[in-house]
DNA sequence: CTGTATCCAGCCTGATACTG
DNA sequence: CAGTATCAGGCTGGATACAG
């Protein structure tokens, strides 16, 4: 579990790109909800709660561009557009959920670490008169 | 392959936070290199190639705050600071590498999808905006 | 309903300069 | 060596208005 780091070549670009995509504010939520089946635009909009039209549109565009979701337009009136995960999208769901599981399982440890850190740093002046050594 | 989406509660916050941390420009690189053993500040700086002092500092601070890395100062002259992964940090490495593997393995599929998409949409528009931006 | 077009505030990032 | 401070540019994300 030690010798090789990743190749610092095109692999890095690929990894970086995925990370950037997955790390943006809404992508994972969209992928996740779409994981339960196809959805219409406004359906997603309502479900995700808090996302703006613009962000939903651009998130979906990006996902579509990279081949993670499909966009199906029904030329009815009013128009109807369905979004669904591709196979690639469903595959992406796996490692993403791995990360999500990690986040959920370690939520407390991270919160603790953060509290400890914040406590140890800036508050030093105020907390000076109290024993902070615990731990 | 469909059962539950994640709870839309604090779990979302936790997931979002990890994703944001992992999705930023440098975190994963730092975590990854540190996965091979502890490193000094400038050692990381040289290795990561392209990162600015400021970004390395703030990335490390964030990682330290969340309990993913430790920071050890040796009060020598000149000063020496070692950074190393904590257990939590090493655990994070696992799902992150899962995502990285996905990225590497599907690099081509994504590139293809993107080419297809760009081709099918407005290449003219894109070309136009390039012409504009070019000067 | 499903988008596109604008405008704008805020954050992220990098370059540069300075400190202990 | 290992940072901190400051400043400017770009990009992100949100609100709003308009269109097919």
Short mmCIF file of C-alpha atoms in Angstrom, two decimals, chain B residues 29-82:
data_model
loop_
_atom_site.label_atom_id
_atom_site.label_comp_id
_atom_site.label_asym_id
_atom_site.label_seq_id
_atom_site.Cartn_x
_atom_site.Cartn_y
_atom_site.Cartn_z
CA UNK B 29 -3.04 15.61 -4.90
CA UNK B 30 -1.85 16.46 -1.43
CA UNK B 31 -3.64 13.52 0.14
CA UNK B 32 -2.31 11.26 -2.52
CA UNK B 33 1.32 12.26 -2.16
CA UNK B 34 1.09 12.22 1.60
CA UNK B 35 -0.18 8.70 1.20
CA UNK B 36 3.38 7.71 0.41
CA UNK B 37 4.70 9.04 3.68
CA UNK B 38 5.17 12.32 5.50
CA UNK B 39 6.56 15.30 3.67
CA UNK B 40 7.85 18.74 4.43
CA UNK B 41 6.22 21.88 3.20
CA UNK B 42 8.56 22.71 0.37
CA UNK B 43 8.92 19.10 -0.52
CA UNK B 44 5.20 19.02 -1.21
CA UNK B 45 5.45 22.32 -2.99
CA UNK B 46 8.07 21.02 -5.37
CA UNK B 47 6.35 17.70 -5.86
CA UNK B 48 2.97 19.11 -6.68
CA UNK B 49 4.39 21.47 -9.20
CA UNK B 50 2.11 24.35 -9.99
CA UNK B 51 0.63 24.91 -6.58
CA UNK B 52 1.27 28.27 -5.02
CA UNK B 53 2.53 28.73 -1.51
CA UNK B 54 -0.75 30.21 -0.49
CA UNK B 55 -2.83 27.37 -1.88
CA UNK B 56 -0.63 24.72 -0.37
CA UNK B 57 -0.86 26.41 2.99
CA UNK B 58 -4.61 26.77 2.92
CA UNK B 59 -5.13 23.28 1.55
CA UNK B 60 -3.03 21.84 4.33
CA UNK B 61 -4.81 23.96 6.91
CA UNK B 62 -8.17 22.72 5.77
CA UNK B 63 -7.00 19.15 5.77
CA UNK B 64 -5.51 19.59 9.21
CA UNK B 65 -8.68 21.18 10.50
CA UNK B 66 -10.80 18.29 9.33
CA UNK B 67 -8.42 15.81 10.88
CA UNK B 68 -6.96 14.35 7.70
CA UNK B 69 -3.37 15.42 8.20
CA UNK B 70 -1.11 16.21 11.11
CA UNK B 71 1.28 19.10 11.22
CA UNK B 72 4.48 18.65 13.16
CA UNK B 73 6.76 21.61 13.77
CA UNK B 74 10.41 21.17 14.65
CA UNK B 75 11.61 24.40 16.26
CA UNK B 76 14.99 24.22 14.61
CA UNK B 77 16.72 26.79 12.51
CA UNK B 78 15.72 26.83 9.79
CA UNK B 79 12.27 25.66 10.83
CA UNK B 80 11.00 22.35 9.64
CA UNK B 81 7.39 21.26 9.35
CA UNK B 82 6.28 17.77 8.54
#
